[in-house]
Amino acid sequence: MKYISFAIPCYNSAAYMDRAVESILKGGEDVEIIIVNDGSKDDTSKIAHEYEEKYPTIVRAVDKENGGHGDAVNAGLDHAEGKYFKVVDSDDWVDEEALYKILDVLKKFEEEEKQVDMLLANYVYEKEGMEHKKVIEYKNVLPQEEIFGWNDVKHFHLGQYILMHSVIYRTDFLKLCQLRLPKHTFYVDNIYVYYPLPHVRKMYYMDVDFYRYYIGREDQSVNEKVMISRVDQQIFVTKSMIDMYDMRKISNKKLRAYMTNYLAIMMTVSSILLIRSKNAENLEKKRELWQYLKKNHYRTYWKIRYGILGQTMNLPGRSGRKISSLVYIVARRIVGFN
């Protein structure tokens, strides 16, 4: 039985994809590795098929036309046969010891005829040149080593939110809630985490540093200059998330609060990129984004706009924008992202 299907979306990843694949191969016959070649122009496909030939019972190579990261995730999910599903980006990797522990838990679930919708574990910022590695963990928020629901969740701190790196979903759960990510769009990992949340009933958290999130390549999508150049896609993803749910219909209060705060972070990221671009047209896009939230979900707008993040991102005038940018720089150093 394959306990976890690992999808590795690859686009021109020949120079570094080995580390991701090799780290997951440590799971042996308990795992399935689906290498999705998203229309690469380098040797990505060749490497993927070499792994498939060498490990025919573990690795599957999937070649497709270029459709972007989200479409590659969709393809991985379509081919997944494992009980659970995990996305690992081609420049990231997983921790061997943590992988063994997670597999042991999933085997125990199977023996006891239990299952969860979402399993969570810690992730580590593997930032180039940084000796101290920032670990995002959830032991102050989530019960450990037990199945729980949203009512058991405590308050998430800023910078502690659930990302694609944190989650392992049950494969059938993702297919049942009909998750599909848009093509040719960056930053859809936010949709991957956000969209399924109201459907999640059972969760399980393990305090292990499982996912290693590499930051350091100049062309990475989380590089600030790259993010500013792609800010329209960030706005598109944020608007898509605004459109997904009417918060008044999210019955669980803790889940509703979490999702509202997640949207607040998305609004903040979009706003600060538009501010830091120092472009008059982008400042108009920032105003329009906030108006979009106000027009479509006024109650959510009010909570976000007059919360600490909303107020910080909407300080008036040039001096206000400088303060907003300074707050972002300080937060970035504390949290350790891009």
Short mmCIF file of C-alpha atoms in Angstrom, two decimals:
data_model
loop_
_atom_site.label_atom_id
_atom_site.label_comp_id
_atom_site.label_asym_id
_atom_site.label_seq_id
_atom_site.Cartn_x
_atom_site.Cartn_y
_atom_site.Cartn_z
CA MET A 1 0.00 0.00 0.00
CA LYS A 2 1.15 3.53 -0.78
CA TYR A 3 0.54 5.65 2.29
CA ILE A 4 1.58 8.97 0.74
CA SER A 5 1.65 10.12 -2.88
CA PHE A 6 4.27 12.85 -3.22
CA ALA A 7 3.78 15.13 -6.23
CA ILE A 8 6.88 17.04 -7.34
CA PRO A 9 5.96 19.78 -9.87
CA CYS A 10 9.02 20.45 -12.04
CA TYR A 11 9.76 23.17 -14.55
CA ASN A 12 13.36 23.33 -15.75
CA SER A 13 14.39 21.73 -12.46
CA ALA A 14 17.17 19.47 -13.75
CA ALA A 15 19.89 21.25 -11.74
CA TYR A 16 18.34 20.62 -8.31
CA MET A 17 15.38 18.18 -8.44
CA ASP A 18 17.49 15.20 -7.32
CA ARG A 19 17.51 16.37 -3.70
CA ALA A 20 13.72 16.42 -3.51
CA VAL A 21 13.36 12.98 -5.11
CA GLU A 22 16.17 11.35 -3.13
CA SER A 23 14.80 12.62 0.19
CA ILE A 24 11.40 11.00 -0.47
CA LEU A 25 12.88 7.74 -1.79
CA LYS A 26 13.90 7.06 1.82
CA GLY A 27 10.25 6.11 2.36
CA GLY A 28 10.69 3.05 0.13
CA GLU A 29 7.61 1.10 -0.97
CA ASP A 30 5.38 3.00 1.46
CA VAL A 31 5.49 6.07 -0.80
CA GLU A 32 4.64 7.00 -4.36
CA ILE A 33 6.61 9.77 -6.10
CA ILE A 34 4.92 11.49 -9.02
CA ILE A 35 7.39 13.71 -10.87
CA VAL A 36 5.34 16.11 -12.99
CA ASN A 37 7.38 17.60 -15.84
CA ASP A 38 5.49 20.80 -16.64
CA GLY A 39 6.76 21.36 -20.19
CA SER A 40 10.41 21.79 -19.21
CA LYS A 41 13.01 22.67 -21.83
CA ASP A 42 15.99 21.17 -19.98
CA ASP A 43 16.70 17.57 -18.88
CA THR A 44 13.88 17.45 -16.30
CA SER A 45 11.91 14.84 -18.27
CA LYS A 46 14.99 12.72 -18.87
CA ILE A 47 15.86 12.69 -15.17
CA ALA A 48 12.26 11.89 -14.22
CA HIS A 49 12.15 8.89 -16.57
CA GLU A 50 15.54 7.68 -15.32
CA TYR A 51 14.13 7.61 -11.78
CA GLU A 52 11.03 5.80 -13.05
CA GLU A 53 13.18 3.15 -14.73
CA LYS A 54 15.35 2.71 -11.63
CA TYR A 55 12.42 2.67 -9.16
CA PRO A 56 9.43 1.42 -11.21
CA THR A 57 7.32 0.55 -8.15
CA ILE A 58 7.86 3.94 -6.50
CA VAL A 59 8.38 6.66 -9.11
CA ARG A 60 6.07 7.74 -11.92
CA ALA A 61 7.10 10.31 -14.52
CA VAL A 62 4.30 12.46 -15.91
CA ASP A 63 5.00 14.72 -18.90
CA LYS A 64 2.54 17.50 -19.74
CA GLU A 65 2.33 20.80 -21.58
CA ASN A 66 3.33 23.81 -19.55
CA GLY A 67 0.44 24.95 -17.38
CA GLY A 68 2.17 26.40 -14.34
CA HIS A 69 2.69 25.17 -10.79
CA GLY A 70 -1.01 24.80 -9.97
CA ASP A 71 -1.73 22.77 -13.08
CA ALA A 72 1.21 20.50 -12.24
CA VAL A 73 -0.27 19.96 -8.77
CA ASN A 74 -3.60 19.11 -10.44
CA ALA A 75 -1.83 16.53 -12.62
CA GLY A 76 -0.11 15.03 -9.58
CA LEU A 77 -3.44 14.69 -7.79
CA ASP A 78 -5.05 13.13 -10.86
CA HIS A 79 -2.37 10.42 -10.91
CA ALA A 80 -2.16 9.89 -7.14
CA GLU A 81 -3.00 6.43 -5.83
CA GLY A 82 -1.73 6.81 -2.27
CA LYS A 83 -3.97 7.20 0.76
CA TYR A 84 -2.59 10.70 1.45
CA PHE A 85 -1.21 13.41 -0.82
CA LYS A 86 1.71 15.79 -0.37
CA VAL A 87 3.22 18.42 -2.67
CA VAL A 88 7.00 18.93 -2.53
CA ASP A 89 8.42 21.67 -4.72
CA SER A 90 11.40 20.61 -6.81
CA ASP A 91 13.88 22.84 -4.95
CA ASP A 92 12.71 21.70 -1.50
CA TRP A 93 13.09 18.39 0.32
CA VAL A 94 11.81 16.42 3.33
CA ASP A 95 13.52 15.22 6.48
CA GLU A 96 14.22 11.48 6.55
CA GLU A 97 13.57 10.88 10.26
CA ALA A 98 10.35 12.92 10.21
CA LEU A 99 9.18 11.02 7.11
CA TYR A 100 9.57 7.70 8.95
CA LYS A 101 7.59 9.00 11.94
CA ILE A 102 4.75 10.27 9.73
CA LEU A 103 4.57 6.97 7.86
CA ASP A 104 4.41 5.10 11.18
CA VAL A 105 1.42 7.20 12.24
CA LEU A 106 -0.38 6.65 8.93
CA LYS A 107 0.22 2.89 9.21
CA LYS A 108 -1.26 2.97 12.71
CA PHE A 109 -4.30 4.85 11.38
CA GLU A 110 -4.78 2.10 8.80
CA GLU A 111 -4.48 -0.66 11.39
CA GLU A 112 -7.02 1.06 13.64
CA GLU A 113 -9.31 1.94 10.70
CA LYS A 114 -8.96 5.66 11.36
CA GLN A 115 -8.35 8.50 8.94
CA VAL A 116 -7.97 12.27 8.96
CA ASP A 117 -8.62 14.92 6.32
CA MET A 118 -5.44 16.86 7.05
CA LEU A 119 -2.19 15.97 8.80
CA LEU A 120 0.08 18.84 9.79
CA ALA A 121 3.79 18.99 10.58
CA ASN A 122 6.42 21.72 10.99
CA TYR A 123 8.44 23.25 8.18
CA VAL A 124 11.88 24.85 8.17
CA TYR A 125 13.07 27.90 6.24
CA GLU A 126 16.30 26.66 4.63
CA LYS A 127 17.47 30.16 3.75
CA GLU A 128 20.75 30.39 1.84
CA GLY A 129 23.55 31.80 3.99
CA MET A 130 21.61 31.65 7.27
CA GLU A 131 23.09 29.50 10.03
CA HIS A 132 20.00 29.69 12.22
CA LYS A 133 17.07 27.96 10.51
CA LYS A 134 13.65 29.38 11.28
CA VAL A 135 11.20 26.60 12.20
CA ILE A 136 7.45 27.15 11.89
CA GLU A 137 5.77 24.92 14.43
CA TYR A 138 2.25 24.66 15.83
CA LYS A 139 2.56 23.05 19.26
CA ASN A 140 1.17 26.17 20.99
CA VAL A 141 -1.88 26.08 18.68
CA LEU A 142 -2.75 22.47 17.87
CA PRO A 143 -3.21 19.38 20.06
CA GLN A 144 -0.37 16.91 19.55
CA GLU A 145 -0.56 13.24 18.61
CA GLU A 146 -4.38 13.08 18.64
CA ILE A 147 -7.21 13.51 16.16
CA PHE A 148 -8.96 16.86 16.69
CA GLY A 149 -11.34 19.36 15.07
CA TRP A 150 -11.55 23.14 14.66
CA ASN A 151 -13.03 23.64 18.15
CA ASP A 152 -9.78 22.31 19.64
CA VAL A 153 -7.58 24.84 17.79
CA LYS A 154 -6.06 27.81 19.65
CA HIS A 155 -5.01 31.20 18.27
CA PHE A 156 -2.41 31.29 15.48
CA HIS A 157 0.32 33.90 15.77
CA LEU A 158 1.30 36.08 12.81
CA GLY A 159 3.74 34.18 10.63
CA GLN A 160 2.52 30.83 11.95
CA TYR A 161 -0.19 30.16 9.43
CA ILE A 162 -0.73 26.84 7.66
CA LEU A 163 1.04 26.74 4.30
CA MET A 164 1.36 24.11 1.59
CA HIS A 165 4.59 23.07 3.30
CA SER A 166 2.70 22.17 6.49
CA VAL A 167 -0.07 19.99 5.13
CA ILE A 168 -0.63 16.44 4.01
CA TYR A 169 -4.19 15.90 2.79
CA ARG A 170 -6.12 12.65 2.43
CA THR A 171 -6.20 12.07 -1.32
CA ASP A 172 -9.89 11.16 -1.54
CA PHE A 173 -10.74 14.21 0.55
CA LEU A 174 -9.08 16.55 -1.97
CA LYS A 175 -10.82 14.84 -4.86
CA LEU A 176 -14.18 14.92 -3.06
CA CYS A 177 -13.98 18.68 -2.40
CA GLN A 178 -13.02 19.10 -6.09
CA LEU A 179 -9.87 21.13 -5.57
CA ARG A 180 -8.57 22.50 -8.89
CA LEU A 181 -5.85 25.13 -9.09
CA PRO A 182 -5.79 27.72 -11.91
CA LYS A 183 -3.35 27.40 -14.80
CA HIS A 184 -0.42 29.72 -15.51
CA THR A 185 -0.71 31.42 -12.12
CA PHE A 186 1.87 31.80 -9.37
CA TYR A 187 1.04 31.82 -5.62
CA VAL A 188 -1.79 29.26 -5.97
CA ASP A 189 -0.34 27.42 -2.97
CA ASN A 190 -2.52 29.79 -0.92
CA ILE A 191 -5.62 28.46 -2.68
CA TYR A 192 -4.38 24.90 -2.13
CA VAL A 193 -4.43 25.46 1.63
CA TYR A 194 -7.38 27.88 1.90
CA TYR A 195 -10.05 26.31 -0.31
CA PRO A 196 -10.32 22.91 1.47
CA LEU A 197 -10.49 24.36 5.01
CA PRO A 198 -14.31 24.44 5.47
CA HIS A 199 -14.43 20.80 4.36
CA VAL A 200 -11.83 19.65 6.90
CA ARG A 201 -13.35 17.81 9.87
CA LYS A 202 -10.54 15.69 11.32
CA MET A 203 -6.93 16.81 11.76
CA TYR A 204 -3.74 15.46 13.31
CA TYR A 205 -0.57 17.37 14.21
CA MET A 206 2.96 16.01 14.63
CA ASP A 207 5.68 18.19 16.15
CA VAL A 208 8.37 17.09 13.68
CA ASP A 209 10.42 19.32 11.35
CA PHE A 210 9.33 17.58 8.17
CA TYR A 211 9.41 19.97 5.20
CA ARG A 212 12.55 21.87 4.21
CA TYR A 213 11.61 25.07 2.38
CA TYR A 214 14.59 26.35 0.39
CA ILE A 215 14.97 30.11 -0.13
CA GLY A 216 17.92 31.50 -2.05
CA ARG A 217 17.53 31.30 -5.82
CA GLU A 218 17.31 34.66 -7.59
CA ASP A 219 14.48 33.46 -9.86
CA GLN A 220 12.35 32.05 -7.04
CA SER A 221 8.71 33.11 -7.01
CA VAL A 222 9.09 34.35 -3.40
CA ASN A 223 11.97 36.68 -4.27
CA GLU A 224 10.63 40.20 -3.62
CA LYS A 225 11.61 41.64 -7.01
CA VAL A 226 10.01 38.66 -8.73
CA MET A 227 6.86 39.03 -6.61
CA ILE A 228 6.54 42.71 -7.54
CA SER A 229 6.91 41.86 -11.21
CA ARG A 230 4.11 39.29 -10.80
CA VAL A 231 1.92 41.35 -8.48
CA ASP A 232 -1.10 41.05 -10.80
CA GLN A 233 -1.07 37.30 -10.18
CA GLN A 234 -0.87 37.88 -6.43
CA ILE A 235 -3.92 40.15 -6.74
CA PHE A 236 -5.74 37.54 -8.84
CA VAL A 237 -5.15 34.86 -6.20
CA THR A 238 -6.25 37.21 -3.40
CA LYS A 239 -9.47 38.12 -5.24
CA SER A 240 -10.12 34.45 -5.96
CA MET A 241 -9.89 33.71 -2.25
CA ILE A 242 -12.21 36.63 -1.45
CA ASP A 243 -14.76 35.15 -3.85
CA MET A 244 -14.59 31.61 -2.47
CA TYR A 245 -16.61 31.92 0.71
CA ASP A 246 -19.08 34.16 2.46
CA MET A 247 -17.66 34.16 5.98
CA ARG A 248 -21.15 34.45 7.43
CA LYS A 249 -21.79 30.91 6.20
CA ILE A 250 -18.74 29.45 7.94
CA SER A 251 -20.51 28.11 11.03
CA ASN A 252 -17.47 27.30 13.18
CA LYS A 253 -16.29 30.52 14.86
CA LYS A 254 -12.65 29.47 15.19
CA LEU A 255 -12.45 28.42 11.55
CA ARG A 256 -14.16 31.65 10.48
CA ALA A 257 -11.66 33.71 12.49
CA TYR A 258 -8.73 31.76 11.05
CA MET A 259 -9.93 32.19 7.46
CA THR A 260 -10.57 35.90 7.99
CA ASN A 261 -7.06 36.34 9.35
CA TYR A 262 -5.65 34.36 6.41
CA LEU A 263 -7.40 36.78 4.05
CA ALA A 264 -5.94 39.66 6.06
CA ILE A 265 -2.45 38.30 5.42
CA MET A 266 -3.19 37.97 1.70
CA MET A 267 -4.44 41.56 1.60
CA THR A 268 -1.30 42.65 3.46
CA VAL A 269 1.10 40.83 1.13
CA SER A 270 -0.62 42.27 -1.96
CA SER A 271 -0.69 45.76 -0.43
CA ILE A 272 2.95 45.84 0.62
CA LEU A 273 4.13 44.63 -2.80
CA LEU A 274 2.09 47.37 -4.47
CA ILE A 275 3.47 49.95 -2.04
CA ARG A 276 7.09 48.84 -2.44
CA SER A 277 6.86 48.93 -6.22
CA LYS A 278 6.69 52.75 -5.86
CA ASN A 279 4.48 52.85 -8.92
CA ALA A 280 1.47 55.19 -9.14
CA GLU A 281 -0.51 52.67 -11.17
CA ASN A 282 0.09 50.00 -8.54
CA LEU A 283 -1.07 52.32 -5.75
CA GLU A 284 -4.35 52.59 -7.66
CA LYS A 285 -4.47 48.78 -7.85
CA LYS A 286 -4.06 48.67 -4.08
CA ARG A 287 -7.02 51.02 -3.60
CA GLU A 288 -9.09 48.97 -6.05
CA LEU A 289 -8.25 45.70 -4.23
CA TRP A 290 -9.52 47.05 -0.92
CA GLN A 291 -12.64 48.36 -2.66
CA TYR A 292 -13.17 44.92 -4.16
CA LEU A 293 -13.19 43.34 -0.69
CA LYS A 294 -15.48 46.09 0.62
CA LYS A 295 -17.97 45.69 -2.22
CA ASN A 296 -18.16 41.89 -2.05
CA HIS A 297 -17.91 41.20 1.70
CA TYR A 298 -18.41 44.35 3.75
CA ARG A 299 -18.33 42.66 7.18
CA THR A 300 -15.06 40.88 6.35
CA TYR A 301 -13.67 44.10 4.91
CA TRP A 302 -14.50 45.97 8.10
CA LYS A 303 -12.75 43.37 10.29
CA ILE A 304 -9.63 43.31 8.12
CA ARG A 305 -9.44 47.00 7.25
CA TYR A 306 -9.65 48.13 10.87
CA GLY A 307 -7.50 45.35 12.28
CA ILE A 308 -3.80 45.90 12.94
CA LEU A 309 -2.69 44.69 9.50
CA GLY A 310 -5.32 46.66 7.60
CA GLN A 311 -4.54 49.87 9.44
CA THR A 312 -0.80 49.42 8.93
CA MET A 313 -1.23 48.90 5.17
CA ASN A 314 -3.51 51.91 4.75
CA LEU A 315 -1.64 54.69 6.52
CA PRO A 316 -2.22 57.91 4.52
CA GLY A 317 0.27 59.66 2.27
CA ARG A 318 3.89 59.04 1.33
CA SER A 319 5.04 59.01 4.96
CA GLY A 320 2.36 56.42 5.76
CA ARG A 321 3.60 54.18 2.95
CA LYS A 322 7.16 54.50 4.28
CA ILE A 323 5.98 53.34 7.71
CA SER A 324 4.08 50.43 6.14
CA SER A 325 7.22 49.42 4.25
CA LEU A 326 9.37 49.67 7.38
CA VAL A 327 6.96 47.46 9.34
CA TYR A 328 7.17 44.90 6.53
CA ILE A 329 10.99 44.92 6.58
CA VAL A 330 11.07 44.35 10.34
CA ALA A 331 8.46 41.55 10.08
CA ARG A 332 10.42 39.92 7.27
CA ARG A 333 13.58 39.81 9.41
CA ILE A 334 11.70 38.40 12.40
CA VAL A 335 9.81 35.73 10.47
CA GLY A 336 12.65 34.96 8.06
CA PHE A 337 10.72 34.74 4.78
CA ASN A 338 12.01 35.82 1.32
#
